PDB file of C-alpha atoms in Angstrom:
ATOM      1  CA  MET A 377      48.782 134.805  17.637  1.00  0.00           C
ATOM      2  CA  GLU A 378      51.901 133.030  18.826  1.00  0.00           C
ATOM      3  CA  GLU A 379      53.099 133.802  22.335  1.00  0.00           C
ATOM      4  CA  ILE A 380      56.779 133.987  23.326  1.00  0.00           C
ATOM      5  CA  ARG A 381      57.805 134.645  26.901  1.00  0.00           C
ATOM      6  CA  SER A 382      61.537 133.872  27.080  1.00  0.00           C
ATOM      7  CA  VAL A 383      64.524 135.842  25.804  1.00  0.00           C
ATOM      8  CA  ASN A 384      66.142 132.437  25.211  1.00  0.00           C
ATOM      9  CA  ASN A 385      63.546 131.441  22.634  1.00  0.00           C
ATOM     10  CA  PRO A 386      65.338 130.482  19.368  1.00  0.00           C
ATOM     11  CA  TYR A 387      63.356 133.010  17.325  1.00  0.00           C
ATOM     12  CA  ILE A 388      64.196 135.819  19.767  1.00  0.00           C
ATOM     13  CA  LYS A 389      67.876 134.813  19.622  1.00  0.00           C
ATOM     14  CA  TYR A 390      67.669 134.985  15.823  1.00  0.00           C
ATOM     15  CA  LEU A 391      66.101 138.447  15.980  1.00  0.00           C
ATOM     16  CA  LYS A 392      68.781 139.607  18.407  1.00  0.00           C
ATOM     17  CA  SER A 393      71.450 138.517  15.915  1.00  0.00           C
ATOM     18  CA  LEU A 394      69.970 141.017  13.436  1.00  0.00           C
ATOM     19  CA  LYS A 395      71.410 143.808  15.581  1.00  0.00           C
ATOM     20  CA  GLN A 396      74.725 142.902  13.930  1.00  0.00           C
ATOM     21  CA  LYS A 397      75.451 143.965  10.353  1.00  0.00           C
ATOM     22  CA  LYS A 398      76.804 140.598   9.189  1.00  0.00           C
ATOM     23  CA  TYR A 399      73.594 138.817  10.133  1.00  0.00           C
ATOM     24  CA  ARG A 400      71.419 141.517   8.593  1.00  0.00           C
ATOM     25  CA  LYS A 401      73.297 141.032   5.331  1.00  0.00           C
ATOM     26  CA  GLU A 402      73.157 137.251   5.592  1.00  0.00           C
ATOM     27  CA  HIS A 403      69.419 137.051   6.265  1.00  0.00           C
ATOM     28  CA  LYS A 404      68.417 140.245   4.415  1.00  0.00           C
ATOM     29  CA  MET A 405      66.348 141.249   7.432  1.00  0.00           C
ATOM     30  CA  PHE A 406      66.457 144.039  10.021  1.00  0.00           C
ATOM     31  CA  LEU A 407      64.562 145.334  13.045  1.00  0.00           C
ATOM     32  CA  VAL A 408      62.724 148.594  13.662  1.00  0.00           C
ATOM     33  CA  GLU A 409      61.469 149.988  16.960  1.00  0.00           C
ATOM     34  CA  GLY A 410      58.418 152.057  17.722  1.00  0.00           C
ATOM     35  CA  TYR A 411      54.954 152.607  16.318  1.00  0.00           C
ATOM     36  CA  HIS A 412      55.907 155.159  13.667  1.00  0.00           C
ATOM     37  CA  LEU A 413      58.661 153.053  12.091  1.00  0.00           C
ATOM     38  CA  VAL A 414      56.530 149.911  12.173  1.00  0.00           C
ATOM     39  CA  GLU A 415      53.698 151.818  10.489  1.00  0.00           C
ATOM     40  CA  GLU A 416      56.057 153.130   7.779  1.00  0.00           C
ATOM     41  CA  ALA A 417      57.456 149.634   7.219  1.00  0.00           C
ATOM     42  CA  ALA A 418      53.931 148.275   6.810  1.00  0.00           C
ATOM     43  CA  LYS A 419      53.085 150.994   4.271  1.00  0.00           C
ATOM     44  CA  ALA A 420      56.235 150.108   2.318  1.00  0.00           C
ATOM     45  CA  LYS A 421      55.246 146.405   2.383  1.00  0.00           C
ATOM     46  CA  VAL A 422      58.524 145.294   3.942  1.00  0.00           C
ATOM     47  CA  LEU A 423      57.089 144.375   7.359  1.00  0.00           C
ATOM     48  CA  ASP A 424      57.226 140.590   7.822  1.00  0.00           C
ATOM     49  CA  ALA A 425      56.377 140.274  11.505  1.00  0.00           C
ATOM     50  CA  VAL A 426      55.577 142.353  14.559  1.00  0.00           C
ATOM     51  CA  LEU A 427      56.191 141.729  18.257  1.00  0.00           C
ATOM     52  CA  VAL A 428      53.829 143.414  20.719  1.00  0.00           C
ATOM     53  CA  ILE A 429      52.956 143.149  24.411  1.00  0.00           C
ATOM     54  CA  ASP A 430      49.271 143.944  23.861  1.00  0.00           C
ATOM     55  CA  LYS A 431      47.017 141.806  21.639  1.00  0.00           C
ATOM     56  CA  LYS A 432      45.080 144.918  20.658  1.00  0.00           C
ATOM     57  CA  GLU A 433      48.127 146.240  18.772  1.00  0.00           C
ATOM     58  CA  GLN A 434      48.566 143.330  16.379  1.00  0.00           C
ATOM     59  CA  ILE A 435      48.798 144.208  12.683  1.00  0.00           C
ATOM     60  CA  GLN A 436      46.828 142.504   9.948  1.00  0.00           C
ATOM     61  CA  GLY A 437      48.645 140.808   7.083  1.00  0.00           C
ATOM     62  CA  VAL A 438      51.847 139.908   8.945  1.00  0.00           C
ATOM     63  CA  LYS A 439      52.898 137.365  11.563  1.00  0.00           C
ATOM     64  CA  ASN A 440      52.154 138.632  15.077  1.00  0.00           C
ATOM     65  CA  TYR A 441      53.921 137.577  18.270  1.00  0.00           C
ATOM     66  CA  LEU A 442      52.750 138.342  21.794  1.00  0.00           C
ATOM     67  CA  ILE A 443      55.793 139.029  23.971  1.00  0.00           C
ATOM     68  CA  ASN A 444      56.715 140.665  27.288  1.00  0.00           C
ATOM     69  CA  SER A 445      58.717 143.710  28.329  1.00  0.00           C
ATOM     70  CA  ASP A 446      61.835 141.597  28.972  1.00  0.00           C
ATOM     71  CA  ILE A 447      61.974 140.657  25.300  1.00  0.00           C
ATOM     72  CA  ILE A 448      61.330 144.241  24.201  1.00  0.00           C
ATOM     73  CA  GLU A 449      64.265 145.394  26.314  1.00  0.00           C
ATOM     74  CA  ASP A 450      66.436 142.562  25.007  1.00  0.00           C
ATOM     75  CA  LEU A 451      65.799 143.473  21.369  1.00  0.00           C
ATOM     76  CA  ALA A 452      65.565 147.241  21.628  1.00  0.00           C
ATOM     77  CA  SER A 453      68.468 149.653  21.166  1.00  0.00           C
ATOM     78  CA  THR A 454      66.813 152.658  22.808  1.00  0.00           C
ATOM     79  CA  ILE A 455      66.866 153.331  26.545  1.00  0.00           C
ATOM     80  CA  THR A 456      63.095 153.630  26.886  1.00  0.00           C
ATOM     81  CA  PRO A 457      61.687 151.573  23.991  1.00  0.00           C
ATOM     82  CA  GLN A 458      58.094 151.592  22.856  1.00  0.00           C
ATOM     83  CA  ASN A 459      56.211 148.312  23.214  1.00  0.00           C
ATOM     84  CA  ILE A 460      56.504 147.182  19.622  1.00  0.00           C
ATOM     85  CA  ILE A 461      59.249 145.706  17.421  1.00  0.00           C
ATOM     86  CA  GLY A 462      58.979 145.207  13.668  1.00  0.00           C
ATOM     87  CA  VAL A 463      60.838 142.591  11.648  1.00  0.00           C
ATOM     88  CA  CYS A 464      61.505 143.861   8.131  1.00  0.00           C
ATOM     89  CA  SER A 465      62.938 142.479   4.912  1.00  0.00           C
ATOM     90  CA  ILE A 466      65.616 144.373   3.005  1.00  0.00           C
ATOM     91  CA  LYS A 467      64.235 145.476  -0.342  1.00  0.00           C
ATOM     92  CA  GLN A 468      66.050 144.512  -3.517  1.00  0.00           C
ATOM     93  CA  LYS A 469      67.433 147.483  -5.407  1.00  0.00           C
ATOM     94  CA  LYS A 470      65.687 148.778  -8.508  1.00  0.00           C
ATOM     95  CA  ASP A 471      67.135 150.414 -11.584  1.00  0.00           C
ATOM     96  CA  ILE A 472      67.704 154.147 -11.327  1.00  0.00           C
ATOM     97  CA  THR A 473      64.657 156.032 -12.538  1.00  0.00           C
ATOM     98  CA  SER A 474      65.335 159.489 -11.090  1.00  0.00           C
ATOM     99  CA  SER A 475      67.185 162.406 -12.644  1.00  0.00           C
ATOM    100  CA  LYS A 476      68.787 163.067  -9.243  1.00  0.00           C
ATOM    101  CA  VAL A 477      71.074 160.577  -7.523  1.00  0.00           C
ATOM    102  CA  LEU A 478      72.746 160.947  -4.134  1.00  0.00           C
ATOM    103  CA  VAL A 479      76.103 159.187  -3.805  1.00  0.00           C
ATOM    104  CA  LEU A 480      77.556 158.763  -0.321  1.00  0.00           C
ATOM    105  CA  ASP A 481      81.226 157.840  -0.092  1.00  0.00           C
ATOM    106  CA  GLU A 482      82.518 156.646   3.290  1.00  0.00           C
ATOM    107  CA  ILE A 483      80.023 158.432   5.537  1.00  0.00           C
ATOM    108  CA  GLN A 484      80.850 157.119   9.004  1.00  0.00           C
ATOM    109  CA  ASP A 485      78.460 158.734  11.464  1.00  0.00           C
ATOM    110  CA  PRO A 486      75.024 157.040  11.714  1.00  0.00           C
ATOM    111  CA  GLY A 487      73.381 160.327  12.628  1.00  0.00           C
ATOM    112  CA  ASN A 488      74.764 162.013   9.534  1.00  0.00           C
ATOM    113  CA  LEU A 489      73.640 159.165   7.308  1.00  0.00           C
ATOM    114  CA  GLY A 490      70.140 159.182   8.788  1.00  0.00           C
ATOM    115  CA  THR A 491      69.880 162.939   8.288  1.00  0.00           C
ATOM    116  CA  LEU A 492      71.098 162.705   4.696  1.00  0.00           C
ATOM    117  CA  ILE A 493      68.603 159.970   3.815  1.00  0.00           C
ATOM    118  CA  ARG A 494      65.705 161.892   5.317  1.00  0.00           C
ATOM    119  CA  THR A 495      66.774 165.091   3.551  1.00  0.00           C
ATOM    120  CA  ALA A 496      67.284 163.239   0.273  1.00  0.00           C
ATOM    121  CA  ILE A 497      63.678 162.057   0.246  1.00  0.00           C
ATOM    122  CA  ALA A 498      62.506 165.578   1.081  1.00  0.00           C
ATOM    123  CA  PHE A 499      64.214 166.921  -2.045  1.00  0.00           C
ATOM    124  CA  GLY A 500      63.444 164.091  -4.455  1.00  0.00           C
ATOM    125  CA  PHE A 501      66.719 162.148  -4.319  1.00  0.00           C
ATOM    126  CA  THR A 502      65.058 158.751  -4.075  1.00  0.00           C
ATOM    127  CA  ASP A 503      68.006 156.884  -5.647  1.00  0.00           C
ATOM    128  CA  ILE A 504      70.778 156.673  -3.043  1.00  0.00           C
ATOM    129  CA  ALA A 505      74.085 154.931  -3.686  1.00  0.00           C
ATOM    130  CA  VAL A 506      76.445 154.159  -0.811  1.00  0.00           C
ATOM    131  CA  SER A 507      80.026 152.921  -0.833  1.00  0.00           C
ATOM    132  CA  ASN A 508      80.696 149.611   0.885  1.00  0.00           C
ATOM    133  CA  ASN A 509      82.700 151.449   3.577  1.00  0.00           C
ATOM    134  CA  THR A 510      79.801 153.717   4.494  1.00  0.00           C
ATOM    135  CA  VAL A 511      78.043 152.963   7.797  1.00  0.00           C
ATOM    136  CA  ASP A 512      75.294 150.359   7.399  1.00  0.00           C
ATOM    137  CA  ILE A 513      71.974 151.782   6.245  1.00  0.00           C
ATOM    138  CA  TYR A 514      70.147 149.413   8.603  1.00  0.00           C
ATOM    139  CA  ASN A 515      72.094 150.459  11.696  1.00  0.00           C
ATOM    140  CA  ASP A 516      69.492 151.273  14.367  1.00  0.00           C
ATOM    141  CA  LYS A 517      70.724 154.866  14.773  1.00  0.00           C
ATOM    142  CA  VAL A 518      70.531 155.415  11.012  1.00  0.00           C
ATOM    143  CA  ILE A 519      67.002 154.021  10.885  1.00  0.00           C
ATOM    144  CA  ARG A 520      65.805 156.277  13.694  1.00  0.00           C
ATOM    145  CA  GLY A 521      67.492 159.277  12.075  1.00  0.00           C
ATOM    146  CA  THR A 522      65.594 158.744   8.828  1.00  0.00           C
ATOM    147  CA  GLN A 523      62.228 158.870  10.649  1.00  0.00           C
ATOM    148  CA  GLY A 524      61.002 156.126   8.330  1.00  0.00           C
ATOM    149  CA  MET A 525      62.179 157.762   5.111  1.00  0.00           C
ATOM    150  CA  LEU A 526      64.592 154.907   4.376  1.00  0.00           C
ATOM    151  CA  PHE A 527      61.528 152.930   3.284  1.00  0.00           C
ATOM    152  CA  ARG A 528      60.972 155.418   0.467  1.00  0.00           C
ATOM    153  CA  ALA A 529      64.487 155.179  -1.004  1.00  0.00           C
ATOM    154  CA  ASN A 530      66.088 152.910  -3.589  1.00  0.00           C
ATOM    155  CA  PHE A 531      69.452 151.971  -2.081  1.00  0.00           C
ATOM    156  CA  MET A 532      72.452 150.638  -3.980  1.00  0.00           C
ATOM    157  CA  GLU A 533      75.812 149.555  -2.574  1.00  0.00           C
ATOM    158  CA  VAL A 534      78.408 150.518  -5.167  1.00  0.00           C
ATOM    159  CA  GLU A 535      82.049 150.975  -6.004  1.00  0.00           C
ATOM    160  CA  VAL A 536      81.868 154.743  -6.292  1.00  0.00           C
ATOM    161  CA  LYS A 537      84.314 155.366  -9.141  1.00  0.00           C
ATOM    162  CA  ASP A 538      82.759 152.755 -11.447  1.00  0.00           C
ATOM    163  CA  PHE A 539      79.254 153.904 -10.522  1.00  0.00           C
ATOM    164  CA  LEU A 540      80.027 157.532 -11.348  1.00  0.00           C
ATOM    165  CA  LEU A 541      81.641 156.599 -14.644  1.00  0.00           C
ATOM    166  CA  ASP A 542      78.480 154.692 -15.547  1.00  0.00           C
ATOM    167  CA  LEU A 543      76.295 157.646 -14.585  1.00  0.00           C
ATOM    168  CA  LYS A 544      78.422 160.047 -16.629  1.00  0.00           C
ATOM    169  CA  ALA A 545      78.009 157.751 -19.628  1.00  0.00           C
ATOM    170  CA  LYS A 546      74.251 158.062 -19.136  1.00  0.00           C
ATOM    171  CA  GLY A 547      74.365 161.846 -19.165  1.00  0.00           C
ATOM    172  CA  TYR A 548      74.500 162.622 -15.448  1.00  0.00           C
ATOM    173  CA  LYS A 549      76.633 165.519 -14.287  1.00  0.00           C
ATOM    174  CA  VAL A 550      78.722 164.693 -11.218  1.00  0.00           C
ATOM    175  CA  ILE A 551      78.591 167.443  -8.599  1.00  0.00           C
ATOM    176  CA  THR A 552      80.605 167.588  -5.387  1.00  0.00           C
ATOM    177  CA  THR A 553      81.316 170.048  -2.622  1.00  0.00           C
ATOM    178  CA  SER A 554      84.895 171.269  -2.350  1.00  0.00           C
ATOM    179  CA  LEU A 555      87.067 173.849  -0.652  1.00  0.00           C
ATOM    180  CA  GLY A 556      89.860 173.407  -3.190  1.00  0.00           C
ATOM    181  CA  GLU A 557      90.598 174.827  -6.611  1.00  0.00           C
ATOM    182  CA  ASP A 558      88.355 175.178  -9.670  1.00  0.00           C
ATOM    183  CA  VAL A 559      85.229 175.634  -7.604  1.00  0.00           C
ATOM    184  CA  VAL A 560      82.022 177.488  -8.402  1.00  0.00           C
ATOM    185  CA  THR A 561      79.543 179.120  -6.077  1.00  0.00           C
ATOM    186  CA  PRO A 562      75.944 177.856  -6.040  1.00  0.00           C
ATOM    187  CA  ASP A 563      74.696 180.842  -8.049  1.00  0.00           C
ATOM    188  CA  ALA A 564      77.214 180.044 -10.820  1.00  0.00           C
ATOM    189  CA  LEU A 565      76.152 176.414 -11.139  1.00  0.00           C
ATOM    190  CA  PRO A 566      74.492 175.930 -14.541  1.00  0.00           C
ATOM    191  CA  LYS A 567      71.181 174.160 -14.912  1.00  0.00           C
ATOM    192  CA  VAL A 568      71.576 170.396 -15.352  1.00  0.00           C
ATOM    193  CA  LYS A 569      68.943 167.868 -16.370  1.00  0.00           C
ATOM    194  CA  LYS A 570      70.501 164.896 -14.575  1.00  0.00           C
ATOM    195  CA  SER A 571      72.731 165.231 -11.534  1.00  0.00           C
ATOM    196  CA  ALA A 572      74.715 162.943  -9.233  1.00  0.00           C
ATOM    197  CA  LEU A 573      75.586 164.669  -5.966  1.00  0.00           C
ATOM    198  CA  VAL A 574      78.577 163.089  -4.204  1.00  0.00           C
ATOM    199  CA  LEU A 575      79.202 163.657  -0.499  1.00  0.00           C
ATOM    200  CA  GLY A 576      82.331 162.349   1.179  1.00  0.00           C
ATOM    201  CA  ASN A 577      83.791 161.353   4.513  1.00  0.00           C
ATOM    202  CA  GLU A 578      83.230 163.661   7.497  1.00  0.00           C
ATOM    203  CA  ALA A 579      86.955 164.167   8.138  1.00  0.00           C
ATOM    204  CA  ARG A 580      88.513 163.884   4.687  1.00  0.00           C
ATOM    205  CA  GLY A 581      85.706 165.036   2.428  1.00  0.00           C
ATOM    206  CA  VAL A 582      85.424 163.831  -1.152  1.00  0.00           C
ATOM    207  CA  SER A 583      88.416 161.790  -2.330  1.00  0.00           C
ATOM    208  CA  LYS A 584      90.789 163.056  -5.016  1.00  0.00           C
ATOM    209  CA  GLU A 585      89.683 160.194  -7.243  1.00  0.00           C
ATOM    210  CA  VAL A 586      86.065 161.337  -7.057  1.00  0.00           C
ATOM    211  CA  LEU A 587      86.995 165.003  -7.442  1.00  0.00           C
ATOM    212  CA  SER A 588      88.754 164.108 -10.692  1.00  0.00           C
ATOM    213  CA  LEU A 589      85.417 162.848 -12.035  1.00  0.00           C
ATOM    214  CA  ALA A 590      83.408 165.887 -10.938  1.00  0.00           C
ATOM    215  CA  ASP A 591      81.857 168.065 -13.617  1.00  0.00           C
ATOM    216  CA  PHE A 592      81.241 170.782 -11.025  1.00  0.00           C
ATOM    217  CA  LYS A 593      82.891 171.375  -7.654  1.00  0.00           C
ATOM    218  CA  VAL A 594      80.753 173.675  -5.546  1.00  0.00           C
ATOM    219  CA  THR A 595      81.846 175.763  -2.586  1.00  0.00           C
ATOM    220  CA  ILE A 596      79.170 176.968  -0.184  1.00  0.00           C
ATOM    221  CA  PRO A 597      79.783 180.621   0.783  1.00  0.00           C
ATOM    222  CA  MET A 598      80.057 181.145   4.543  1.00  0.00           C
ATOM    223  CA  ASP A 599      81.701 183.349   7.129  1.00  0.00           C
ATOM    224  CA  ASP A 600      85.473 182.960   7.418  1.00  0.00           C
ATOM    225  CA  VAL A 601      85.238 182.001  11.089  1.00  0.00           C
ATOM    226  CA  VAL A 602      83.725 178.649  10.010  1.00  0.00           C
ATOM    227  CA  GLU A 603      86.121 176.298   8.239  1.00  0.00           C
ATOM    228  CA  SER A 604      83.557 173.783   7.023  1.00  0.00           C
ATOM    229  CA  LEU A 605      80.020 172.522   7.475  1.00  0.00           C
ATOM    230  CA  ASN A 606      78.798 169.209   8.824  1.00  0.00           C
ATOM    231  CA  VAL A 607      78.194 166.842   5.904  1.00  0.00           C
ATOM    232  CA  GLY A 608      74.515 166.568   6.796  1.00  0.00           C
ATOM    233  CA  VAL A 609      74.099 170.334   6.648  1.00  0.00           C
ATOM    234  CA  ALA A 610      76.177 170.740   3.486  1.00  0.00           C
ATOM    235  CA  GLY A 611      74.291 167.896   1.847  1.00  0.00           C
ATOM    236  CA  GLY A 612      70.959 169.493   2.711  1.00  0.00           C
ATOM    237  CA  ILE A 613      72.002 172.807   1.191  1.00  0.00           C
ATOM    238  CA  MET A 614      73.211 171.124  -1.991  1.00  0.00           C
ATOM    239  CA  MET A 615      70.118 168.951  -2.381  1.00  0.00           C
ATOM    240  CA  CYS A 616      67.871 171.975  -1.906  1.00  0.00           C
ATOM    241  CA  LEU A 617      69.922 173.829  -4.521  1.00  0.00           C
ATOM    242  CA  LEU A 618      69.803 170.989  -7.046  1.00  0.00           C
ATOM    243  CA  SER A 619      66.095 170.352  -6.519  1.00  0.00           C
ATOM    244  CA  ASN A 620      65.486 173.877  -7.806  1.00  0.00           C
ATOM    245  CA  ASN A 621      68.153 173.685 -10.515  1.00  0.00           C
ATOM    246  CA  LYS A 622      65.974 172.815 -13.489  1.00  0.00           C
TER     247      LYS A 622
END
């Protein structure tokens, strides 16, 4: 078990660089904090190394480093971090195998993205496509928000319009939420065998370009005193609806 005691160690400096998106993309690696996320990463077979301050907590099958609390604090993003850091590899995307695809177009808030990923796994949307202007999946706040569920998803970074056109050619029905014209309520949505649910930006919603590709635009009934729902909430309602729409 290799021991590292300085925050200026070259390997620790490399790990610290992974807190920035450009280096995560370059090295195809990211960090996770805490016992639960490290355990989930190990189950998903993406855990490459672990840094601990107690030899008793080393994990079999990966590289283990014995470090101190100074290094934990240097690498961690939380205020009171747990005494373990995991170093994970970014999985290569797989072909779509599910009949339900979640498409996220320009989601900006890490908390919303984390919630949507966690909810997607809960309702069987294991294929998740994100636009290149959506917040980074491997942002530390996103990772914590997923509670480890990001390890169970097949992520794709896509150009949304082209991706939806390809899905439509394969028989998927594109479904969006909308407050505009030509909308249907959830109870009027017909049963579909293959669906692609598109959720848009928190402020602007789904773009006109995407709306033009939608087979169904759904409005969620709610009291008039509420203008709109948070995208994480709306997405959860729609995924629950579509998971039972068979």
